[in-house]
Short mmCIF file of C-alpha atoms in Angstrom, two decimals:
data_model
loop_
_atom_site.label_atom_id
_atom_site.label_comp_id
_atom_site.label_asym_id
_atom_site.label_seq_id
_atom_site.Cartn_x
_atom_site.Cartn_y
_atom_site.Cartn_z
CA MET A 8 12.68 23.32 33.24
CA ALA A 9 9.94 25.94 33.05
CA LYS A 10 6.40 24.69 33.65
CA GLN A 11 5.43 25.16 30.00
CA GLU A 12 8.47 23.25 28.81
CA ARG A 13 7.69 20.37 31.20
CA ALA A 14 4.14 20.24 29.87
CA PHE A 15 5.50 20.08 26.32
CA VAL A 16 7.88 17.24 27.19
CA THR A 17 5.09 15.30 28.92
CA ARG A 18 2.79 15.78 25.93
CA GLN A 19 5.49 14.49 23.55
CA GLN A 20 6.16 11.47 25.81
CA ILE A 21 2.47 10.59 25.67
CA ILE A 22 2.27 11.01 21.89
CA ARG A 23 5.34 8.82 21.43
CA ALA A 24 4.01 6.09 23.72
CA ALA A 25 0.65 6.20 21.95
CA ALA A 26 2.36 5.93 18.56
CA GLU A 27 4.45 2.96 19.74
CA SER A 28 1.32 1.13 20.92
CA PHE A 29 -0.69 1.97 17.78
CA ASP A 30 2.20 0.79 15.62
CA VAL A 31 2.89 -2.48 17.41
CA THR A 32 -0.50 -3.46 18.86
CA GLY A 33 -2.83 -1.65 16.44
CA TYR A 34 -5.19 1.18 17.25
CA GLU A 35 -8.16 -0.97 18.25
CA ARG A 36 -6.30 -3.15 20.72
CA THR A 37 -4.42 -0.28 22.36
CA THR A 38 -5.91 0.90 25.65
CA LEU A 39 -5.27 4.19 27.46
CA SER A 40 -3.66 2.11 30.23
CA ASP A 41 -1.11 0.76 27.72
CA ILE A 42 -0.27 4.35 26.81
CA VAL A 43 0.03 5.40 30.48
CA ASP A 44 2.37 2.44 31.10
CA GLY A 45 4.44 3.14 27.99
CA SER A 46 4.83 6.86 28.61
CA GLY A 47 5.72 6.72 32.30
CA VAL A 48 3.29 9.57 33.03
CA THR A 49 0.31 9.34 35.37
CA LYS A 50 -3.23 8.69 34.18
CA GLY A 51 -4.09 12.20 35.45
CA ALA A 52 -1.37 13.76 33.28
CA LEU A 53 -2.62 11.86 30.25
CA TYR A 54 -6.19 13.05 30.76
CA PHE A 55 -4.93 16.61 31.35
CA HIS A 56 -3.46 16.58 27.82
CA PHE A 57 -5.84 14.32 25.90
CA LYS A 58 -9.53 13.57 26.24
CA SER A 59 -9.60 10.19 24.53
CA LYS A 60 -7.83 7.60 22.41
CA ASP A 61 -9.61 9.13 19.42
CA GLU A 62 -7.96 12.46 20.09
CA LEU A 63 -4.56 10.77 20.48
CA GLY A 64 -5.08 9.01 17.15
CA ALA A 65 -5.81 12.32 15.45
CA VAL A 66 -2.78 13.97 17.10
CA VAL A 67 -0.44 11.14 16.00
CA ILE A 68 -1.66 11.58 12.41
CA GLU A 69 -1.11 15.37 12.62
CA GLU A 70 2.36 14.97 14.14
CA GLN A 71 3.44 12.47 11.49
CA HIS A 72 2.16 14.75 8.77
CA ALA A 73 3.97 17.75 10.29
CA ILE A 74 7.25 15.78 10.50
CA SER A 75 6.97 14.71 6.84
CA MET A 76 5.96 18.16 5.59
CA ALA A 77 8.85 19.80 7.48
CA ALA A 78 11.30 17.49 5.70
CA ALA A 79 9.62 18.23 2.35
CA ALA A 80 9.96 21.99 2.98
CA GLU A 81 13.64 21.67 3.88
CA ILE A 82 14.31 19.51 0.85
CA HIS A 83 12.51 22.06 -1.33
CA ALA A 84 14.70 24.80 0.18
CA THR A 85 17.85 23.07 -1.11
CA GLY A 86 16.90 24.42 -4.56
CA ALA A 87 18.00 21.11 -6.11
CA PRO A 88 16.42 20.04 -9.43
CA ALA A 89 12.89 18.75 -8.82
CA LEU A 90 13.68 15.12 -9.66
CA GLU A 91 16.67 15.22 -7.31
CA GLN A 92 14.29 16.48 -4.60
CA LEU A 93 12.00 13.54 -5.42
CA VAL A 94 14.86 11.10 -4.76
CA MET A 95 15.78 12.89 -1.52
CA LEU A 96 12.14 12.77 -0.40
CA ALA A 97 11.75 9.07 -1.13
CA TYR A 98 14.82 8.11 0.92
CA GLU A 99 13.94 10.56 3.72
CA MET A 100 10.40 9.16 3.98
CA GLY A 101 11.91 5.69 4.09
CA ARG A 102 14.28 6.74 6.87
CA GLN A 103 11.44 8.28 8.88
CA VAL A 104 9.29 5.15 8.55
CA ILE A 105 12.18 2.99 9.76
CA GLU A 106 13.32 5.23 12.63
CA ASP A 107 10.25 7.08 13.93
CA PRO A 108 7.32 5.24 15.55
CA VAL A 109 5.18 8.40 15.21
CA VAL A 110 5.62 8.24 11.44
CA ARG A 111 4.85 4.50 11.30
CA ALA A 112 1.75 4.88 13.46
CA GLY A 113 0.55 7.98 11.58
CA ILE A 114 0.75 6.18 8.23
CA ARG A 115 -1.01 3.11 9.59
CA LEU A 116 -3.81 5.12 11.20
CA THR A 117 -4.32 7.24 8.08
CA LEU A 118 -4.73 4.13 5.93
CA GLU A 119 -7.18 2.63 8.41
CA LEU A 120 -9.39 5.73 8.46
CA SER A 121 -12.74 5.13 6.91
CA ALA A 122 -12.78 6.49 3.37
CA ALA A 123 -16.36 7.55 4.08
CA GLU A 124 -15.02 10.40 6.22
CA GLY A 125 -13.50 12.06 3.16
CA PRO A 126 -9.99 11.98 1.72
CA PRO A 127 -7.42 12.20 4.53
CA LYS A 128 -5.41 15.44 4.55
CA PRO A 129 -1.95 13.76 4.57
CA TYR A 130 -2.64 12.02 1.24
CA VAL A 131 -4.23 15.12 -0.29
CA ASP A 132 -1.25 17.29 0.75
CA TRP A 133 1.34 14.76 -0.42
CA ILE A 134 -0.27 14.38 -3.82
CA SER A 135 -0.58 18.14 -4.31
CA GLY A 136 3.03 18.69 -3.19
CA LEU A 137 4.30 16.06 -5.63
CA ASP A 138 2.08 17.47 -8.37
CA GLN A 139 3.97 20.77 -7.97
CA LEU A 140 7.30 18.92 -7.93
CA PHE A 141 6.53 17.16 -11.22
CA ARG A 142 5.40 20.49 -12.73
CA ASP A 143 8.75 21.94 -11.67
CA ALA A 144 10.51 18.96 -13.26
CA ALA A 145 8.58 19.65 -16.48
CA ALA A 146 9.53 23.35 -16.36
CA GLU A 147 13.16 22.31 -15.88
CA GLY A 148 12.93 20.18 -19.02
CA ASP A 149 13.49 16.89 -17.19
CA LEU A 150 10.07 15.33 -17.74
CA ALA A 151 9.06 13.51 -20.91
CA ASP A 152 6.35 15.47 -22.80
CA THR A 153 3.91 12.59 -22.52
CA MET A 154 3.88 12.69 -18.70
CA ASP A 155 1.00 14.20 -16.73
CA ALA A 156 2.13 15.71 -13.39
CA ALA A 157 -1.14 14.97 -11.59
CA HIS A 158 -1.12 11.31 -12.63
CA LEU A 159 2.55 10.93 -11.70
CA ALA A 160 1.95 12.48 -8.27
CA ARG A 161 -0.91 10.15 -7.48
CA TYR A 162 0.98 7.14 -8.78
CA PHE A 163 4.20 7.95 -6.92
CA VAL A 164 2.41 8.37 -3.57
CA SER A 165 0.51 5.11 -4.19
CA ALA A 166 3.55 3.12 -5.27
CA PHE A 167 5.64 4.39 -2.35
CA THR A 168 2.84 3.50 0.08
CA GLY A 169 2.76 -0.03 -1.30
CA VAL A 170 6.54 -0.41 -1.31
CA GLN A 171 6.82 0.45 2.37
CA LEU A 172 3.81 -1.68 3.40
CA VAL A 173 4.94 -4.76 1.49
CA SER A 174 8.47 -4.28 2.83
CA ASN A 175 6.88 -4.32 6.27
CA VAL A 176 4.84 -7.52 5.85
CA LEU A 177 7.71 -9.34 4.15
CA THR A 178 10.80 -8.16 6.05
CA GLN A 179 9.64 -5.79 8.81
CA ARG A 180 11.09 -3.00 6.60
CA GLN A 181 14.62 -4.40 6.77
CA ASP A 182 14.90 -4.19 2.99
CA LEU A 183 13.03 -0.88 2.60
CA GLU A 184 16.01 1.18 1.53
CA SER A 185 16.99 -1.19 -1.28
CA ARG A 186 13.33 -1.45 -2.37
CA ILE A 187 13.17 2.36 -2.64
CA GLU A 188 16.32 2.19 -4.76
CA GLN A 189 14.72 -0.37 -7.09
CA MET A 190 11.51 1.65 -7.28
CA LEU A 191 13.44 4.72 -8.41
CA GLU A 192 15.49 2.64 -10.88
CA ILE A 193 12.28 1.56 -12.60
CA PHE A 194 10.42 4.86 -12.22
CA LEU A 195 12.93 7.58 -13.15
CA PRO A 196 13.97 6.41 -16.64
CA SER A 197 10.32 5.99 -17.60
CA ILE A 198 9.33 9.58 -16.81
CA MET A 199 12.41 11.53 -17.92
CA ALA A 200 12.83 13.30 -21.22
CA PRO A 201 15.13 11.14 -23.39
CA ARG A 202 17.68 13.97 -23.79
CA ARG A 203 17.99 14.23 -20.00
CA ARG A 204 18.38 10.56 -19.16
CA ARG A 205 22.14 10.91 -18.81
CA ARG A 206 21.37 12.84 -15.59
CA ILE A 207 19.64 9.83 -14.01
CA ASP A 208 22.74 8.58 -12.23
CA SER A 209 23.44 11.91 -10.54
CA TYR A 210 19.77 12.31 -9.56
CA ARG A 211 19.55 8.76 -8.20
CA HIS A 212 22.41 9.37 -5.82
CA ALA A 213 20.99 12.56 -4.33
CA ARG A 214 20.47 12.33 -0.56
CA TRP A 215 19.31 14.81 2.03
CA VAL A 216 20.46 14.59 5.64
CA PRO A 217 18.30 16.26 8.30
CA THR A 218 20.09 18.77 10.50
CA GLN A 219 20.11 17.75 14.16
CA GLY A 220 17.94 20.06 16.23
CA MET B 11 -30.09 -30.01 -1.55
CA ALA B 12 -27.99 -32.87 -0.22
CA LYS B 13 -26.72 -32.51 3.33
CA GLN B 14 -23.13 -31.97 2.20
CA GLU B 15 -24.16 -29.29 -0.27
CA ARG B 16 -26.18 -27.49 2.42
CA ALA B 17 -23.17 -27.54 4.72
CA PHE B 18 -21.04 -26.06 1.95
CA VAL B 19 -23.56 -23.27 1.29
CA THR B 20 -23.78 -22.46 5.00
CA ARG B 21 -20.01 -22.36 5.28
CA GLN B 22 -19.77 -19.95 2.33
CA GLN B 23 -22.50 -17.73 3.84
CA ILE B 24 -20.52 -17.49 7.05
CA ILE B 25 -17.24 -16.73 5.26
CA ARG B 26 -18.92 -14.02 3.20
CA ALA B 27 -20.56 -12.40 6.25
CA ALA B 28 -17.25 -12.52 8.13
CA ALA B 29 -15.47 -10.91 5.17
CA GLU B 30 -18.09 -8.15 4.96
CA SER B 31 -17.66 -7.34 8.64
CA PHE B 32 -13.84 -7.51 8.53
CA ASP B 33 -13.85 -5.23 5.48
CA VAL B 34 -16.28 -2.61 6.81
CA THR B 35 -15.76 -2.73 10.58
CA GLY B 36 -12.21 -4.04 10.75
CA TYR B 37 -11.09 -7.36 12.20
CA GLU B 38 -10.64 -6.17 15.79
CA ARG B 39 -14.08 -4.60 16.15
CA THR B 40 -15.93 -7.49 14.49
CA THR B 41 -17.61 -9.89 16.94
CA LEU B 42 -18.84 -13.41 16.25
CA SER B 43 -22.36 -12.06 16.93
CA ASP B 44 -21.95 -9.57 14.04
CA ILE B 45 -21.05 -12.49 11.80
CA VAL B 46 -24.01 -14.58 13.00
CA ASP B 47 -26.33 -11.61 12.31
CA GLY B 48 -24.80 -10.92 8.88
CA SER B 49 -24.86 -14.52 7.71
CA GLY B 50 -28.39 -15.43 8.79
CA VAL B 51 -27.15 -18.71 10.25
CA THR B 52 -27.45 -19.74 13.88
CA LYS B 53 -24.68 -19.39 16.40
CA GLY B 54 -24.63 -23.18 16.63
CA ALA B 55 -24.08 -23.51 12.89
CA LEU B 56 -21.25 -20.98 13.03
CA TYR B 57 -19.51 -22.88 15.83
CA PHE B 58 -20.04 -26.15 13.99
CA HIS B 59 -17.98 -24.78 11.08
CA PHE B 60 -15.51 -22.45 12.81
CA LYS B 61 -13.90 -22.52 16.22
CA SER B 62 -13.05 -18.79 16.52
CA LYS B 63 -12.74 -15.40 14.86
CA ASP B 64 -9.05 -16.21 14.39
CA GLU B 65 -9.93 -19.25 12.34
CA LEU B 66 -12.40 -17.22 10.25
CA GLY B 67 -9.70 -14.61 9.61
CA ALA B 68 -7.33 -17.31 8.38
CA VAL B 69 -10.05 -18.85 6.18
CA VAL B 70 -10.94 -15.47 4.62
CA ILE B 71 -7.26 -14.95 3.74
CA GLU B 72 -7.09 -18.46 2.22
CA GLU B 73 -10.31 -17.97 0.24
CA GLN B 74 -9.15 -14.64 -1.16
CA HIS B 75 -5.84 -16.13 -2.12
CA ALA B 76 -7.55 -19.12 -3.79
CA ILE B 77 -9.86 -16.77 -5.78
CA SER B 78 -6.91 -14.68 -6.98
CA MET B 79 -4.73 -17.68 -7.82
CA ALA B 80 -7.58 -19.30 -9.78
CA ALA B 81 -7.86 -16.17 -11.93
CA ALA B 82 -4.09 -16.11 -12.40
CA ALA B 83 -4.13 -19.77 -13.53
CA GLU B 84 -6.93 -19.13 -16.04
CA ILE B 85 -5.17 -16.04 -17.38
CA HIS B 86 -1.98 -18.06 -17.73
CA ALA B 87 -3.94 -20.72 -19.65
CA THR B 88 -4.91 -18.15 -22.34
CA GLY B 89 -1.34 -18.49 -23.62
CA ALA B 90 -1.22 -14.73 -24.26
CA PRO B 91 2.17 -12.97 -24.23
CA ALA B 92 3.37 -12.56 -20.64
CA LEU B 93 3.00 -8.77 -20.56
CA GLU B 94 -0.53 -9.08 -21.90
CA GLN B 95 -1.22 -11.51 -19.04
CA LEU B 96 0.17 -8.91 -16.64
CA VAL B 97 -2.34 -6.33 -17.91
CA MET B 98 -5.19 -8.87 -17.66
CA LEU B 99 -4.14 -9.73 -14.10
CA ALA B 100 -3.97 -6.10 -12.99
CA TYR B 101 -7.49 -5.32 -14.22
CA GLU B 102 -8.88 -8.61 -12.92
CA MET B 103 -7.39 -8.01 -9.45
CA GLY B 104 -8.92 -4.52 -9.55
CA ARG B 105 -12.30 -5.96 -10.48
CA GLN B 106 -12.12 -8.54 -7.67
CA VAL B 107 -11.23 -5.88 -5.09
CA ILE B 108 -14.17 -3.73 -6.19
CA GLU B 109 -16.75 -6.52 -6.45
CA ASP B 110 -15.81 -9.16 -3.89
CA PRO B 111 -15.85 -8.48 -0.13
CA VAL B 112 -13.86 -11.70 0.48
CA VAL B 113 -11.04 -10.29 -1.65
CA ARG B 114 -11.15 -6.88 0.07
CA ALA B 115 -11.15 -8.45 3.53
CA GLY B 116 -8.42 -10.95 2.65
CA ILE B 117 -6.10 -8.20 1.42
CA ARG B 118 -6.78 -6.06 4.47
CA LEU B 119 -6.20 -8.91 6.92
CA THR B 120 -3.01 -9.99 5.18
CA LEU B 121 -1.55 -6.49 5.44
CA GLU B 122 -2.51 -6.28 9.11
CA LEU B 123 -0.81 -9.58 9.98
CA SER B 124 2.18 -9.12 12.16
CA ALA B 125 5.33 -9.26 10.08
CA ALA B 126 6.88 -11.09 13.02
CA GLU B 127 4.88 -14.20 12.07
CA GLY B 128 6.86 -14.53 8.85
CA PRO B 129 6.11 -13.41 5.29
CA PRO B 130 2.43 -14.07 4.46
CA LYS B 131 1.88 -16.75 1.82
CA PRO B 132 -0.31 -14.60 -0.48
CA TYR B 133 2.49 -12.06 -0.99
CA VAL B 134 5.14 -14.76 -1.38
CA ASP B 135 3.02 -16.59 -3.98
CA TRP B 136 2.14 -13.43 -5.90
CA ILE B 137 5.71 -12.30 -6.09
CA SER B 138 6.95 -15.71 -7.23
CA GLY B 139 4.14 -15.93 -9.81
CA LEU B 140 5.01 -12.52 -11.23
CA ASP B 141 8.70 -13.37 -11.16
CA GLN B 142 7.90 -16.25 -13.54
CA LEU B 143 5.73 -13.95 -15.68
CA PHE B 144 8.55 -11.43 -16.09
CA ARG B 145 10.97 -14.26 -16.91
CA ASP B 146 8.52 -15.37 -19.60
CA ALA B 147 8.35 -11.78 -20.89
CA ALA B 148 12.14 -11.75 -21.07
CA ALA B 149 12.18 -15.10 -22.94
CA GLU B 150 9.61 -13.64 -25.37
CA GLY B 151 11.96 -10.71 -26.03
CA ASP B 152 9.58 -8.11 -24.59
CA LEU B 153 11.64 -7.08 -21.56
CA ALA B 154 14.48 -4.56 -21.69
CA ASP B 155 17.83 -6.28 -20.99
CA THR B 156 18.44 -4.08 -17.95
CA MET B 157 15.36 -5.38 -16.13
CA ASP B 158 15.56 -7.90 -13.28
CA ALA B 159 12.49 -10.16 -13.09
CA ALA B 160 12.67 -10.59 -9.30
CA HIS B 161 12.88 -6.83 -8.70
CA LEU B 162 10.04 -6.13 -11.13
CA ALA B 163 7.83 -8.75 -9.47
CA ARG B 164 8.34 -7.31 -6.01
CA TYR B 165 7.85 -3.77 -7.26
CA PHE B 166 4.71 -4.57 -9.25
CA VAL B 167 3.02 -6.30 -6.31
CA SER B 168 4.01 -3.38 -4.04
CA ALA B 169 2.88 -0.65 -6.43
CA PHE B 170 -0.43 -2.40 -7.12
CA THR B 171 -1.05 -2.81 -3.38
CA GLY B 172 -0.46 0.92 -2.90
CA VAL B 173 -2.60 1.92 -5.88
CA GLN B 174 -5.62 0.02 -4.59
CA LEU B 175 -5.18 1.18 -0.98
CA VAL B 176 -4.76 4.85 -1.86
CA SER B 177 -7.71 4.60 -4.25
CA ASN B 178 -9.67 3.27 -1.27
CA VAL B 179 -8.76 6.05 1.19
CA LEU B 180 -9.25 8.78 -1.43
CA THR B 181 -12.30 7.63 -3.41
CA GLN B 182 -13.52 4.36 -1.85
CA ARG B 183 -12.03 2.68 -4.97
CA GLN B 184 -14.33 4.53 -7.37
CA ASP B 185 -11.34 5.55 -9.48
CA LEU B 186 -9.43 2.26 -9.15
CA GLU B 187 -9.85 1.17 -12.77
CA SER B 188 -8.47 4.44 -14.18
CA ARG B 189 -5.62 4.39 -11.63
CA ILE B 190 -4.67 0.89 -12.80
CA GLU B 191 -4.70 2.25 -16.36
CA GLN B 192 -2.32 5.09 -15.37
CA MET B 193 -0.09 2.70 -13.47
CA LEU B 194 0.31 0.52 -16.56
CA GLU B 195 0.86 3.59 -18.76
CA ILE B 196 3.83 4.57 -16.62
CA PHE B 197 5.10 1.06 -15.94
CA LEU B 198 4.96 -0.77 -19.28
CA PRO B 199 7.06 1.59 -21.44
CA SER B 200 9.76 1.64 -18.79
CA ILE B 201 10.28 -2.12 -18.71
CA MET B 202 9.84 -3.06 -22.36
CA ALA B 203 12.63 -3.62 -24.87
CA PRO B 204 12.76 -0.53 -27.12
CA ARG B 205 12.19 -2.61 -30.27
CA ARG B 206 8.98 -4.01 -28.80
CA ARG B 207 7.43 -0.75 -27.57
CA ARG B 208 5.12 -0.54 -30.58
CA ARG B 209 3.26 -3.45 -29.01
CA ILE B 210 2.39 -1.45 -25.89
CA ASP B 211 -0.97 -0.31 -27.16
CA SER B 212 -2.16 -3.80 -27.96
CA TYR B 213 -0.90 -5.13 -24.62
CA ARG B 214 -2.49 -2.28 -22.67
CA HIS B 215 -5.91 -3.10 -24.06
CA ALA B 216 -5.80 -6.80 -23.18
CA ARG B 217 -8.63 -7.86 -20.87
CA TRP B 218 -9.70 -11.17 -19.44
CA VAL B 219 -13.32 -11.90 -18.57
CA PRO B 220 -14.01 -14.65 -16.03
CA THR B 221 -16.36 -17.38 -17.19
CA GLN B 222 -19.56 -17.58 -15.17
CA GLY B 223 -19.75 -20.71 -13.10
#
């Protein structure tokens, strides 16, 4: 491995170990020593890459957001109808939360940020992305006339956040996928234009599978 | 004041100060000294009532749950149609979160509990209470035939949890009341029997005001 590549791998090992500790132990109780132990790198290597636990917290949030946004961009690139993209996004976010400790930790840290520091970028970006998606759905004729894209975007992000958190406290996310299914079963019929409701079944079954890379 | 009454007042002062610290500073960073300072009681008095921060955390969760359940019982006693009770409950929970630090802290602590310790009682009780409410709505003919009370209960508790948390990170709950309104605007039409949808407006405007006491 080239030197630069080794440095990249080390950095990712540290981020992953930090995320695992933040997710399981919580940010406050995690120490830099825990992260050193979890990552298998030396304390020197950790300090070469990161100045503090604060910085690691910020980097985990950024990484999680980048992972989610990359999936959203790829799903958008499918060119599927907007509401089909919404279904793909919901299941893909669920999959990421279940499989990726960086995603779990990023979401947890973002929610624990003090609201006094201003609205966190991940939530702002998600809501504006979904706002565009619901506008697209309206342009495609799928949305009921009474629906406001901005309200739907905010509500969908909020409801999804709650669904995954409550699935965590009740079942450690073991039932998350079926709870996402139920959420969409209640949500989709209520927002779709009556003349388009016969499309619900095909939309509900849309899935996106990330390419390995 | 009688001795017993004084002890009760002191206990409540300590619980309130603990809740304020847990809510603002977070459970981990709160020390017993912070709680002593916030409550205005002596360290001796605190230790007379509570053995540890752990115990205070558990008591704050219990108190919050008792406050919420008391409101739910009073709303049930109005004898209003079940879906009207649901609207009253949603706004009342919103009001409690905004006004009562014990409620805010209790919700935060419950969500931070390790899922490994089993499903937390507040969520289990809320979901079973709402399950009954949706069964009542079905018996009253207000629920669409396709709706499953257990799924709706779980979804409503999840969505509400997300709505209040996202309102917190984005606006420090300043927009919570209007977000609850939007949530109900999206949710109610989707679950109601078509022949009963003309009642939506009257249900949506139902409010319950706690009696002073």
